PDB file of C-alpha atoms in Angstrom:
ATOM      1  CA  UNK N 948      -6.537 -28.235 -22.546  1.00  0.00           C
ATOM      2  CA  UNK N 949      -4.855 -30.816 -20.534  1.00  0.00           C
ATOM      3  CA  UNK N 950      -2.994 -30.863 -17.363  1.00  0.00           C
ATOM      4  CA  UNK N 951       0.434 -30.661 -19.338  1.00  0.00           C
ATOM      5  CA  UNK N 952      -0.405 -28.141 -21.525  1.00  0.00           C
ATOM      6  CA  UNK N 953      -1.801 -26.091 -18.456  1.00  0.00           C
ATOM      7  CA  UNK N 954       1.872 -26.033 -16.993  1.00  0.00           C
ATOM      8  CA  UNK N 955       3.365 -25.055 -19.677  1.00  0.00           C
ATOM      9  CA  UNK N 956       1.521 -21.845 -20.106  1.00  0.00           C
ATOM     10  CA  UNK N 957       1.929 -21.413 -16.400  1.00  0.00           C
ATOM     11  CA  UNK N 958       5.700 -21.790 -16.908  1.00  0.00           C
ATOM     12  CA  UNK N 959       5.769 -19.249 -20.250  1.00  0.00           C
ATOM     13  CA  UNK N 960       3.764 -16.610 -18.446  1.00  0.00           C
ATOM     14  CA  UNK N 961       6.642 -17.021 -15.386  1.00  0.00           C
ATOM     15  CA  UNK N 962       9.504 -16.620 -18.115  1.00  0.00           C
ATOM     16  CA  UNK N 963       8.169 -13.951 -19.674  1.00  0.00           C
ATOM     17  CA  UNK N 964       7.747 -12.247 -16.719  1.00  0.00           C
ATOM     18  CA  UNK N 965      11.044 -12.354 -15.780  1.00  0.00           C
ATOM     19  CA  UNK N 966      12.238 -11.608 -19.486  1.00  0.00           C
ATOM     20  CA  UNK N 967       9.990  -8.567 -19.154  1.00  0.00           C
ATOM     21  CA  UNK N 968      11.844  -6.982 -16.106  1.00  0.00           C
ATOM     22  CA  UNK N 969      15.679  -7.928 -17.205  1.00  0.00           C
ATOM     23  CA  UNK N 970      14.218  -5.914 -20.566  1.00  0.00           C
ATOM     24  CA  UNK N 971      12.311  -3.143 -18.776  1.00  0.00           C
ATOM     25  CA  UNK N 972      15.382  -2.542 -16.527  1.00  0.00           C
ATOM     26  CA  UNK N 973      18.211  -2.731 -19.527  1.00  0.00           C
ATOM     27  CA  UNK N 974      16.132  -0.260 -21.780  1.00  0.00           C
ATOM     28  CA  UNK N 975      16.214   2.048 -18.467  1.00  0.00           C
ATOM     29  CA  UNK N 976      19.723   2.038 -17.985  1.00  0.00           C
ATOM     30  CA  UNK N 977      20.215   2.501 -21.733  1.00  0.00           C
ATOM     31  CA  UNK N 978      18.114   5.617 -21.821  1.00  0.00           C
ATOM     32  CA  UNK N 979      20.106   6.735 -18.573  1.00  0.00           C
ATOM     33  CA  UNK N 980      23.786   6.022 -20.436  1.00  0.00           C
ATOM     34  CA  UNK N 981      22.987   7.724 -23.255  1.00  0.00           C
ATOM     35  CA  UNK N 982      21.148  10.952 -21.705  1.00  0.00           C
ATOM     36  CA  UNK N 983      18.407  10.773 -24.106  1.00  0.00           C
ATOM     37  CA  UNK N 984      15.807  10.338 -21.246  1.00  0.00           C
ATOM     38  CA  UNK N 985      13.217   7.738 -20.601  1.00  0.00           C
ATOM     39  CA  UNK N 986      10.975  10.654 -22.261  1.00  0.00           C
ATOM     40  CA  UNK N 987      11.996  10.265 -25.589  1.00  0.00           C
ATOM     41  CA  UNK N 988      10.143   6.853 -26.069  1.00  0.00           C
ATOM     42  CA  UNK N 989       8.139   6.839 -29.322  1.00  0.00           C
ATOM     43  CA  UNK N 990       4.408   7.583 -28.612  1.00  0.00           C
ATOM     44  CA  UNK N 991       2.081   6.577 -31.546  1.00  0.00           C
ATOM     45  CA  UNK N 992      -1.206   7.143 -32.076  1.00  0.00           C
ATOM     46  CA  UNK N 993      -1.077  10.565 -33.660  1.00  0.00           C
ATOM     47  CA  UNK N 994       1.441  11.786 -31.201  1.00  0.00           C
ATOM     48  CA  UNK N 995       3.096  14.417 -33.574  1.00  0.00           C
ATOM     49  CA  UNK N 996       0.009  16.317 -33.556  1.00  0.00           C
ATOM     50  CA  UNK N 997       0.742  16.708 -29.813  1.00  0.00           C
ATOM     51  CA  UNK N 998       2.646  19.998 -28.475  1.00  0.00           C
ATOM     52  CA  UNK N 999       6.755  18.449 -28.028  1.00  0.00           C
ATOM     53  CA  UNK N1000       6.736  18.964 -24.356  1.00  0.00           C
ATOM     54  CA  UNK N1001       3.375  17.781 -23.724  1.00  0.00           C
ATOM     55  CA  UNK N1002       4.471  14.460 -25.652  1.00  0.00           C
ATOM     56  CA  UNK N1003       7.976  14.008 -23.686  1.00  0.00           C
ATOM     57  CA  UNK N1004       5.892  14.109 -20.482  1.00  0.00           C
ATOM     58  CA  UNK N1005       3.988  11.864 -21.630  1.00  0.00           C
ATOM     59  CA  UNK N1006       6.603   9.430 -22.654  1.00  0.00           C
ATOM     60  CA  UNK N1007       7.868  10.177 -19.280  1.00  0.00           C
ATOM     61  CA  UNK N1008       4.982   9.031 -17.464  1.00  0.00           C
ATOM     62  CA  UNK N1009       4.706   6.266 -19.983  1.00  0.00           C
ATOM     63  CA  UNK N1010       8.013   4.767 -19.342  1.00  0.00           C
ATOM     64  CA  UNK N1011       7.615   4.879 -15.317  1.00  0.00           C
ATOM     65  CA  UNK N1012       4.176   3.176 -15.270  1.00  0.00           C
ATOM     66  CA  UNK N1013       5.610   0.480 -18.097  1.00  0.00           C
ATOM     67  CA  UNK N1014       8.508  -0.286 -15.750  1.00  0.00           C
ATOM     68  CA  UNK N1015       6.568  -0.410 -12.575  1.00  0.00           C
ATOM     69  CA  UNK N1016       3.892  -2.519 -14.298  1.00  0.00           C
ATOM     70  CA  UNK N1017       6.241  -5.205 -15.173  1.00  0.00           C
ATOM     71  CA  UNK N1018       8.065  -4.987 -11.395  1.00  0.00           C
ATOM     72  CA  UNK N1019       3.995  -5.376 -10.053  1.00  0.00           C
ATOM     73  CA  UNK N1020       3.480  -8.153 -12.511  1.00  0.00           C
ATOM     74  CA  UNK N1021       6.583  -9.644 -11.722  1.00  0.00           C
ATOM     75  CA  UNK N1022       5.769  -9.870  -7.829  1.00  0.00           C
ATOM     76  CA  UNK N1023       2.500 -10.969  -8.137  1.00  0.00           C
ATOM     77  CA  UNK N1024       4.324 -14.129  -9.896  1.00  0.00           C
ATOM     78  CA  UNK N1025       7.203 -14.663  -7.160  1.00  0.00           C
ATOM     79  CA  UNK N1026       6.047 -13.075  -4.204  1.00  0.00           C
ATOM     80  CA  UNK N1027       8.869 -12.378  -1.541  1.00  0.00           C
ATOM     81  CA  UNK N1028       9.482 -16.010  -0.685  1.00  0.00           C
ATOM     82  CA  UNK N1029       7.390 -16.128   2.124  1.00  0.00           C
ATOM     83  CA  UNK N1030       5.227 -18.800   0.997  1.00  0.00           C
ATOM     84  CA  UNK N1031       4.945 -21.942  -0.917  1.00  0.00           C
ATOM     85  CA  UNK N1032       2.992 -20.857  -3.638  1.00  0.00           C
ATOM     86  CA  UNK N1033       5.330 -21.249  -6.702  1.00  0.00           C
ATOM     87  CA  UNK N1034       4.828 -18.717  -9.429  1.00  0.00           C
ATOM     88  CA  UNK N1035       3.887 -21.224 -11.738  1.00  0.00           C
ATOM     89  CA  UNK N1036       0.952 -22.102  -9.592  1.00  0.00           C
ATOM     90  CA  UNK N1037       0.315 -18.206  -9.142  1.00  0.00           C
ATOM     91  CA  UNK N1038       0.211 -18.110 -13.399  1.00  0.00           C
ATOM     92  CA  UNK N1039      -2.060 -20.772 -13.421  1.00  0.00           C
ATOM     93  CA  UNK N1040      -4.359 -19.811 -11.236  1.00  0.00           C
ATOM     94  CA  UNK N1041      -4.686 -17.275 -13.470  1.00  0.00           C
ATOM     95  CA  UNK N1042      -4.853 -18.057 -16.819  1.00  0.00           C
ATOM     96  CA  UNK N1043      -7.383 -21.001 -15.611  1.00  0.00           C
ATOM     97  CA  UNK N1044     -10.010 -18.259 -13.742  1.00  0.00           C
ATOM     98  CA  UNK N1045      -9.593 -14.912 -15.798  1.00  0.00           C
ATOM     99  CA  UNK N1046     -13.048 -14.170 -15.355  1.00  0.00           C
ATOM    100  CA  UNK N1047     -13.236 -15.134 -11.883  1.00  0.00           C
ATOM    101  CA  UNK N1048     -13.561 -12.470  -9.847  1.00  0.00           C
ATOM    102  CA  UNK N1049     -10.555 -13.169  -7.239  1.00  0.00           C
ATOM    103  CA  UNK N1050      -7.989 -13.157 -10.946  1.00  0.00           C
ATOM    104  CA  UNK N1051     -10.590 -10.307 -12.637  1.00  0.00           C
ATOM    105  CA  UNK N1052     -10.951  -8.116 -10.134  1.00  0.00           C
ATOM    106  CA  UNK N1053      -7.974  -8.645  -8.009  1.00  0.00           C
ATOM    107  CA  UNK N1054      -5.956  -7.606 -11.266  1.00  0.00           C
ATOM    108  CA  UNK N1055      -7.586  -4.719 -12.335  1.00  0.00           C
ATOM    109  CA  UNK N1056      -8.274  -3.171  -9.334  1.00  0.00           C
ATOM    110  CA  UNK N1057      -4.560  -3.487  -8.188  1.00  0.00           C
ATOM    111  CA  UNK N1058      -3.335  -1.832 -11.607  1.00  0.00           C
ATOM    112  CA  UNK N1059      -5.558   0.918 -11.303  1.00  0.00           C
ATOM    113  CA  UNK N1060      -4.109   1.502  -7.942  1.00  0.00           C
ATOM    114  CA  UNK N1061      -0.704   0.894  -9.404  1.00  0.00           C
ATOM    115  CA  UNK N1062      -1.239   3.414 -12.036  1.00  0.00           C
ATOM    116  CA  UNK N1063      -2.933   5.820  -9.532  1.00  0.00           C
ATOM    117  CA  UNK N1064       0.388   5.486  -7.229  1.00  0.00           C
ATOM    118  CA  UNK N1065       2.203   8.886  -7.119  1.00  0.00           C
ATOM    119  CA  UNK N1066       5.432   6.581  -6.037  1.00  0.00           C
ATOM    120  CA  UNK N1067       7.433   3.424  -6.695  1.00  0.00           C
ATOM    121  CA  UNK N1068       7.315   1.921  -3.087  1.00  0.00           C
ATOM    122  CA  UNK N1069       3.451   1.310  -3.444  1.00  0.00           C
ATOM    123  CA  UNK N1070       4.854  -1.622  -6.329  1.00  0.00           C
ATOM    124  CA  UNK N1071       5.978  -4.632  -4.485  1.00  0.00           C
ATOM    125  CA  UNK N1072       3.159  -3.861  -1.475  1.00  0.00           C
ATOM    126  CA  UNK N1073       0.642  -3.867  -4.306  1.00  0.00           C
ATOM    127  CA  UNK N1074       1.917  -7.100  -5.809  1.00  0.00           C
ATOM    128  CA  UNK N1075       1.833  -8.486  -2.725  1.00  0.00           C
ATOM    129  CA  UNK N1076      -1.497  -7.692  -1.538  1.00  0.00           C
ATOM    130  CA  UNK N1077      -2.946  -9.088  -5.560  1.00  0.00           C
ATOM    131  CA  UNK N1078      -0.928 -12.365  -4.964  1.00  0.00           C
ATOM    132  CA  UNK N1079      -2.676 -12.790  -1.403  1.00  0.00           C
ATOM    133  CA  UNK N1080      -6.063 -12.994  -2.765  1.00  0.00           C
ATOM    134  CA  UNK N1081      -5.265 -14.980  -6.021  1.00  0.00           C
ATOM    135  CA  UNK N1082      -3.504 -17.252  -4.166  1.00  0.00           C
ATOM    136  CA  UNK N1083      -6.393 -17.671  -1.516  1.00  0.00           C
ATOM    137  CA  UNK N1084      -8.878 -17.474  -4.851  1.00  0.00           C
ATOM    138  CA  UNK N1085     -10.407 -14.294  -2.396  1.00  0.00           C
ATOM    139  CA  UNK N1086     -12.365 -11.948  -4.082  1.00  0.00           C
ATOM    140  CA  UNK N1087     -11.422  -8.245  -3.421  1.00  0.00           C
ATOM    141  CA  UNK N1088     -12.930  -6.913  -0.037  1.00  0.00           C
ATOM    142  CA  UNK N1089     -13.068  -3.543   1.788  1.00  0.00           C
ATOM    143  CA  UNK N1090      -9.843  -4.818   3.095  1.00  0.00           C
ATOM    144  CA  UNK N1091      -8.196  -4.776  -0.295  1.00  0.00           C
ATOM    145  CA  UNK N1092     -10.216  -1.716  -1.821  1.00  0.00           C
ATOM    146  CA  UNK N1093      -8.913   0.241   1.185  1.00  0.00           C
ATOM    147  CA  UNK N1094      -5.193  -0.645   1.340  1.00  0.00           C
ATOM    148  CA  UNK N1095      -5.131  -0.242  -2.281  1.00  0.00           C
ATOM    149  CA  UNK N1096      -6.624   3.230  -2.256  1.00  0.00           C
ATOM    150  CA  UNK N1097      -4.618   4.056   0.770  1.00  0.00           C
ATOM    151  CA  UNK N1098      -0.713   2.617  -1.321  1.00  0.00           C
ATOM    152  CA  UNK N1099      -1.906   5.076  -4.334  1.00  0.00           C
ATOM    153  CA  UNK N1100      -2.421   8.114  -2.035  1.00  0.00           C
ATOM    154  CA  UNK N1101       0.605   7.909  -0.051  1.00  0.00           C
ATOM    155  CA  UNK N1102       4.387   9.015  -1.308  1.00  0.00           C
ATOM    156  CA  UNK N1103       7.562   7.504  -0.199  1.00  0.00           C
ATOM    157  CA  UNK N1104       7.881   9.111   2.962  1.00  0.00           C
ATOM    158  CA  UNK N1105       4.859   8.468   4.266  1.00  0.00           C
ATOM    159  CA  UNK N1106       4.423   5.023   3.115  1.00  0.00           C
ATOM    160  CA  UNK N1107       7.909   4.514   5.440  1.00  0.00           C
ATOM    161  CA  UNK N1108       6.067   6.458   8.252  1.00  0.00           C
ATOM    162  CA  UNK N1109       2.845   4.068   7.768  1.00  0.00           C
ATOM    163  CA  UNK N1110       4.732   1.173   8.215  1.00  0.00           C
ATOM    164  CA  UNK N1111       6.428   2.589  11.405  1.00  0.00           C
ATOM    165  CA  UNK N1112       3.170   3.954  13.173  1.00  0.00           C
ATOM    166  CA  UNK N1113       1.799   0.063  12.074  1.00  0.00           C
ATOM    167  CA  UNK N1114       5.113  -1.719  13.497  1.00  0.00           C
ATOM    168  CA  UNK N1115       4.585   0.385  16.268  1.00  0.00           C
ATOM    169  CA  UNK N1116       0.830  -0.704  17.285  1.00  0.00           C
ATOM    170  CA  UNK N1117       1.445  -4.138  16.816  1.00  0.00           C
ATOM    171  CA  UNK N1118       4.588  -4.263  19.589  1.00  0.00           C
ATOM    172  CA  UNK N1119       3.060  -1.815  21.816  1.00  0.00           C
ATOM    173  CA  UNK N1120      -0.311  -2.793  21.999  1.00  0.00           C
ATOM    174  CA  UNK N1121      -1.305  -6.279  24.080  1.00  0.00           C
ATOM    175  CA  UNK N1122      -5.055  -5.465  22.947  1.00  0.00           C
ATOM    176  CA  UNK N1123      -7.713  -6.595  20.331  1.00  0.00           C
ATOM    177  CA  UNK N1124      -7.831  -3.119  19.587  1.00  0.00           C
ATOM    178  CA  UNK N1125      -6.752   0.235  20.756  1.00  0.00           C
ATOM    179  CA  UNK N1126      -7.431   4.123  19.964  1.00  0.00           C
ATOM    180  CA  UNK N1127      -4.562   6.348  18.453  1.00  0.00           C
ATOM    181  CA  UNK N1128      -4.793   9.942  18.799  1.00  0.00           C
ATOM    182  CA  UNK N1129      -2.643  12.277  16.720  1.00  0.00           C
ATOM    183  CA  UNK N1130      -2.541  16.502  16.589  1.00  0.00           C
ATOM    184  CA  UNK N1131       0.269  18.487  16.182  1.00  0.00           C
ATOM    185  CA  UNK N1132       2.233  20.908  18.055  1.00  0.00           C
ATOM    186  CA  UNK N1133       0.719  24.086  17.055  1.00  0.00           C
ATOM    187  CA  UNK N1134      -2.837  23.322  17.677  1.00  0.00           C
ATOM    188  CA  UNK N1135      -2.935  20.965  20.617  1.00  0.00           C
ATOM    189  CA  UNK N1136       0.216  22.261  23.003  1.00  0.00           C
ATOM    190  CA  UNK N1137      -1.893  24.963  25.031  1.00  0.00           C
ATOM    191  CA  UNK N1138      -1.255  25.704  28.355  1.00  0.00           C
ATOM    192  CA  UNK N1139       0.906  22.436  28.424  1.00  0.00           C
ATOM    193  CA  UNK N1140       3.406  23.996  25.560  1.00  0.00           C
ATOM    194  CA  UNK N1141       6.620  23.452  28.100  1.00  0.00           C
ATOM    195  CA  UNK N1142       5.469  19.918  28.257  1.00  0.00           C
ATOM    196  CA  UNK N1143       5.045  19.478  24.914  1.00  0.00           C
ATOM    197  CA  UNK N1144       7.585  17.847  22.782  1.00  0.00           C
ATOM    198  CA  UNK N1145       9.528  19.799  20.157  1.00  0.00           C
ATOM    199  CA  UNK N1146       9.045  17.759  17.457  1.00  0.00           C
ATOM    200  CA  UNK N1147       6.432  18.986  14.949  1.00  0.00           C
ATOM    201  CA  UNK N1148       3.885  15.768  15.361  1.00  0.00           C
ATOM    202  CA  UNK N1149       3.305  12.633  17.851  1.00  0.00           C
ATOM    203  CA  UNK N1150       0.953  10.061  17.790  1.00  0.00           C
ATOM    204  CA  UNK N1151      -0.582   8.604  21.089  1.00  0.00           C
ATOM    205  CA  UNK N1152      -1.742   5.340  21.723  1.00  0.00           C
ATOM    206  CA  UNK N1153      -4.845   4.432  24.274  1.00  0.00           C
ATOM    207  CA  UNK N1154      -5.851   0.766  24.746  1.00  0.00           C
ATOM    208  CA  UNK N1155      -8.378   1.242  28.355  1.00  0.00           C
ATOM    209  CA  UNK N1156     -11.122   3.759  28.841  1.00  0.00           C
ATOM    210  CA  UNK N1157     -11.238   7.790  28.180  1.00  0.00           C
ATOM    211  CA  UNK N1158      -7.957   9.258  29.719  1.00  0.00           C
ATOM    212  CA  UNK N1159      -6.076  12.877  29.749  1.00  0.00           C
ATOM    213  CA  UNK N1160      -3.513  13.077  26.786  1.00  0.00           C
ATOM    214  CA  UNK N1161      -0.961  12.752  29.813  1.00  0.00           C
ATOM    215  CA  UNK N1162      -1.748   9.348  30.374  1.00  0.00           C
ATOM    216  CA  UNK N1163      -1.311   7.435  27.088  1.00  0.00           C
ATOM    217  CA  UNK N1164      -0.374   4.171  27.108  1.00  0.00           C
ATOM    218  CA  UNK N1165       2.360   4.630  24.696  1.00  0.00           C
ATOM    219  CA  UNK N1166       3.873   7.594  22.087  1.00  0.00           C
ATOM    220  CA  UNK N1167       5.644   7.760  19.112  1.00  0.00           C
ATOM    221  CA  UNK N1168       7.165  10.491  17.627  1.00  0.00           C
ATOM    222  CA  UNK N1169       9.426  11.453  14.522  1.00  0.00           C
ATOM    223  CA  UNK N1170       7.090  10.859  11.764  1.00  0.00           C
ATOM    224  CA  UNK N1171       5.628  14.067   9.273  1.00  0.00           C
ATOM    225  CA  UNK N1172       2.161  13.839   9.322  1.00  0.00           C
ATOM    226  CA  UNK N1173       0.531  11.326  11.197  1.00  0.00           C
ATOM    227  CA  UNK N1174      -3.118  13.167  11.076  1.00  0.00           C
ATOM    228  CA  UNK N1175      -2.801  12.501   7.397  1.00  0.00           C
ATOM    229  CA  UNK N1176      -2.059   8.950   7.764  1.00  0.00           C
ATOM    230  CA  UNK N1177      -4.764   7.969   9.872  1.00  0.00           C
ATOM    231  CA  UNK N1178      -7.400  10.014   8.134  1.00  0.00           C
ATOM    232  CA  UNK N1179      -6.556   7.888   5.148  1.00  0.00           C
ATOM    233  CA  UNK N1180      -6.606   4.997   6.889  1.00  0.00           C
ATOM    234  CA  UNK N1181     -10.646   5.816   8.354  1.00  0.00           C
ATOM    235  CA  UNK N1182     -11.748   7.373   5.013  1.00  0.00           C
ATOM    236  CA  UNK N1183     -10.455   3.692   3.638  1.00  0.00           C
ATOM    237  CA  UNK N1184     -11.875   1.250   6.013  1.00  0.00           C
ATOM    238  CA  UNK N1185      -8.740   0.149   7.521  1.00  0.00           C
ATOM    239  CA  UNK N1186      -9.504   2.544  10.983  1.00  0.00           C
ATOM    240  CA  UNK N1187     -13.174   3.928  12.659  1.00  0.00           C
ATOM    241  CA  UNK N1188     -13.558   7.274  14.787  1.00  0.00           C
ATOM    242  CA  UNK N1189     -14.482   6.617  18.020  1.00  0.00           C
ATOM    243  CA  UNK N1190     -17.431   7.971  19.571  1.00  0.00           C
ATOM    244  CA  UNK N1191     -16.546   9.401  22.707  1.00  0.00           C
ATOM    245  CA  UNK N1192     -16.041  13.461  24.389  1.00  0.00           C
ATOM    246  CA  UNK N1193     -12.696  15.007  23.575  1.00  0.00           C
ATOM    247  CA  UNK N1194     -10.376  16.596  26.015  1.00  0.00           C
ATOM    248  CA  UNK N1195     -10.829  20.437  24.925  1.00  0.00           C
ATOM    249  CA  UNK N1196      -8.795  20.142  21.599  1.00  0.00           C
ATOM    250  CA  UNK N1197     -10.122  18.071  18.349  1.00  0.00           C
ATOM    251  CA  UNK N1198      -7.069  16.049  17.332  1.00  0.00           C
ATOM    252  CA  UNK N1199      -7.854  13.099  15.046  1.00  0.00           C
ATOM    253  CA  UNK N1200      -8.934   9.815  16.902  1.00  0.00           C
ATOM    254  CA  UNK N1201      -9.529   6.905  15.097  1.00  0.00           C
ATOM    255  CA  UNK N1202      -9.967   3.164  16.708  1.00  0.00           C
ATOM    256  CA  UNK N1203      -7.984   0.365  14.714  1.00  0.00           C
ATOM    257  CA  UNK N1204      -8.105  -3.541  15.405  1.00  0.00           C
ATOM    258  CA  UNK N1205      -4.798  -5.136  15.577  1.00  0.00           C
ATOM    259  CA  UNK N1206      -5.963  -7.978  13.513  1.00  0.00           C
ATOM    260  CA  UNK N1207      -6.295  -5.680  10.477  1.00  0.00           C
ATOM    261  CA  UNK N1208      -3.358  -4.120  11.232  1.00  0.00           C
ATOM    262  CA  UNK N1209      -1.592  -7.143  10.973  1.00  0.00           C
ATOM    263  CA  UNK N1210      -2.396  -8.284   7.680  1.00  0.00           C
ATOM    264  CA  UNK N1211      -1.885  -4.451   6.728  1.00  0.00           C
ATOM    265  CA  UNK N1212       1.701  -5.371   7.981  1.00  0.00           C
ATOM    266  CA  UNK N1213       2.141  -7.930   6.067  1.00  0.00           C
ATOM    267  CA  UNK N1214       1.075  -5.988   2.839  1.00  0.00           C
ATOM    268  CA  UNK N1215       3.353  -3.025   3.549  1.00  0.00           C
ATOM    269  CA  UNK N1216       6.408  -5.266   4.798  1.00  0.00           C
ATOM    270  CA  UNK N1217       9.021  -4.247   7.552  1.00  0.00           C
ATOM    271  CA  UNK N1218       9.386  -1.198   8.764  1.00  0.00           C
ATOM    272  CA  UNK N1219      12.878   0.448   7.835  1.00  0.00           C
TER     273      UNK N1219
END
């Protein structure tokens, strides 16, 4: 196959991309309009011998992941238009390297993440994180098998809280690296419940030595769970628990470096 014929495949697999989406997006409304219900897709494969409601859910479930799958795919492609990599380039990176490991595994790690993904916003993040590493022909690292884990696990909500507790490190914290330390009102208030705030959860930020919860170096408050959020983020490799005494409560410490937090940033986009 010569150069030529190379681009032209790269510049099919880019239309149909984009043909996919316009009709992934027009069968949706269609379904909508006429109240049938993006359940009612035909399911083959011996589907009648399949209780009716268990089939509808399926079809359900089929229709979301088909529609998300071609957004993902369609991202991966385009990108946000933050870069220079055209999608054509994207496509023939790979169609050239399928059994590479940065097209191979890239690809089907991300869509088993995408598939995983209990919602919606974990598509474009995904997308973006899969067109990183074909782009930059990287293959996938604990970096990427983290923050894809971590987009599949989270919902909406908290992927909007993630992205404001990482927007939040990255202005607030002048160090390589800093400790955040998060417990909720309940368990941690104490003797120091006047003091506490009345919000349900906080998370505090250390960057020097061991210090009293008074003294934290910054605080932000107003998201819904952030004990969940960074428990995710050590059980994925994107955070570490320190090793240090505690101050008479166990609230969740964990130690991230701002470097990874910054390409996590870039993955998740700007916070809201």
């Amino acid at each position: 196959m010569d150069d030529r014929e190379k681009r032209e495949r790269a510049r099919t697999m880019v239309k149909d991309a984009a043909a996919a989406l316009i009709s992934a997006g027009t069968s949706a409304g269609v379904a909508a309009a006429s109240g049938a219900g993006s359940g009612m897709v035909a399911i083959s494969g011996g589907a009648s011998l399949l209780p009716w409601a268990l089939t509808t859910v399926l079809g359900i479930a089929c229709r979301w992941k088909e529609l998300e799958t071609t957004k993902w795919w369609y991202g991966l492609l385009h990108g946000q238009g933050d870069d220079e990599t055209t999608p054509e380039e994207i496509a023939g990176l790979i169609d050239a390297h399928q059994e590479e490991p940065f097209v191979r595994e890239t690809i089907l790690r991300s869509v088993r993440a995408l598939l995983d993904a209990v919602d919606p916003a974990a598509v474009s993040p995904l997308a973006v994180l899969a067109r990183e590493y074909v782009g930059e022909q990287k293959t996938p690292d604990a970096f990427f098998r983290g923050t894809t884990r971590v987009l599949a696990e989270l919902s909406g909500n908290e992927l909007a809280d993630l992205r404001k507790v990482v927007s939040w490190v990255l202005s607030a914290c002048k160090e390589d690296r800093c400790m955040l330390v998060a417990f909720d009102q309940d368990f941690s208030a104490g003797d120091h419940e006047d003091d506490w705030p009345t919000i349900p959860w906080r998370v505090l930020m250390f960057t020097g030595g061991s210090k009293s919860l008074q003294d934290a170096d910054s605080v932000l408050e107003g998201t819904q769970n952030p004990v969940r959020l960074l428990r995710l983020m050590e059980v994925n490799d994107l955070a570490t628990r320190p090793s240090m005494p505690g101050w008479g409560v166990d609230p969740l410490r964990v130690t991230v470096e701002i470097h990874t937090l910054g390409r996590l940033a870039r993955v998740l986009g700007p916070s809201d």
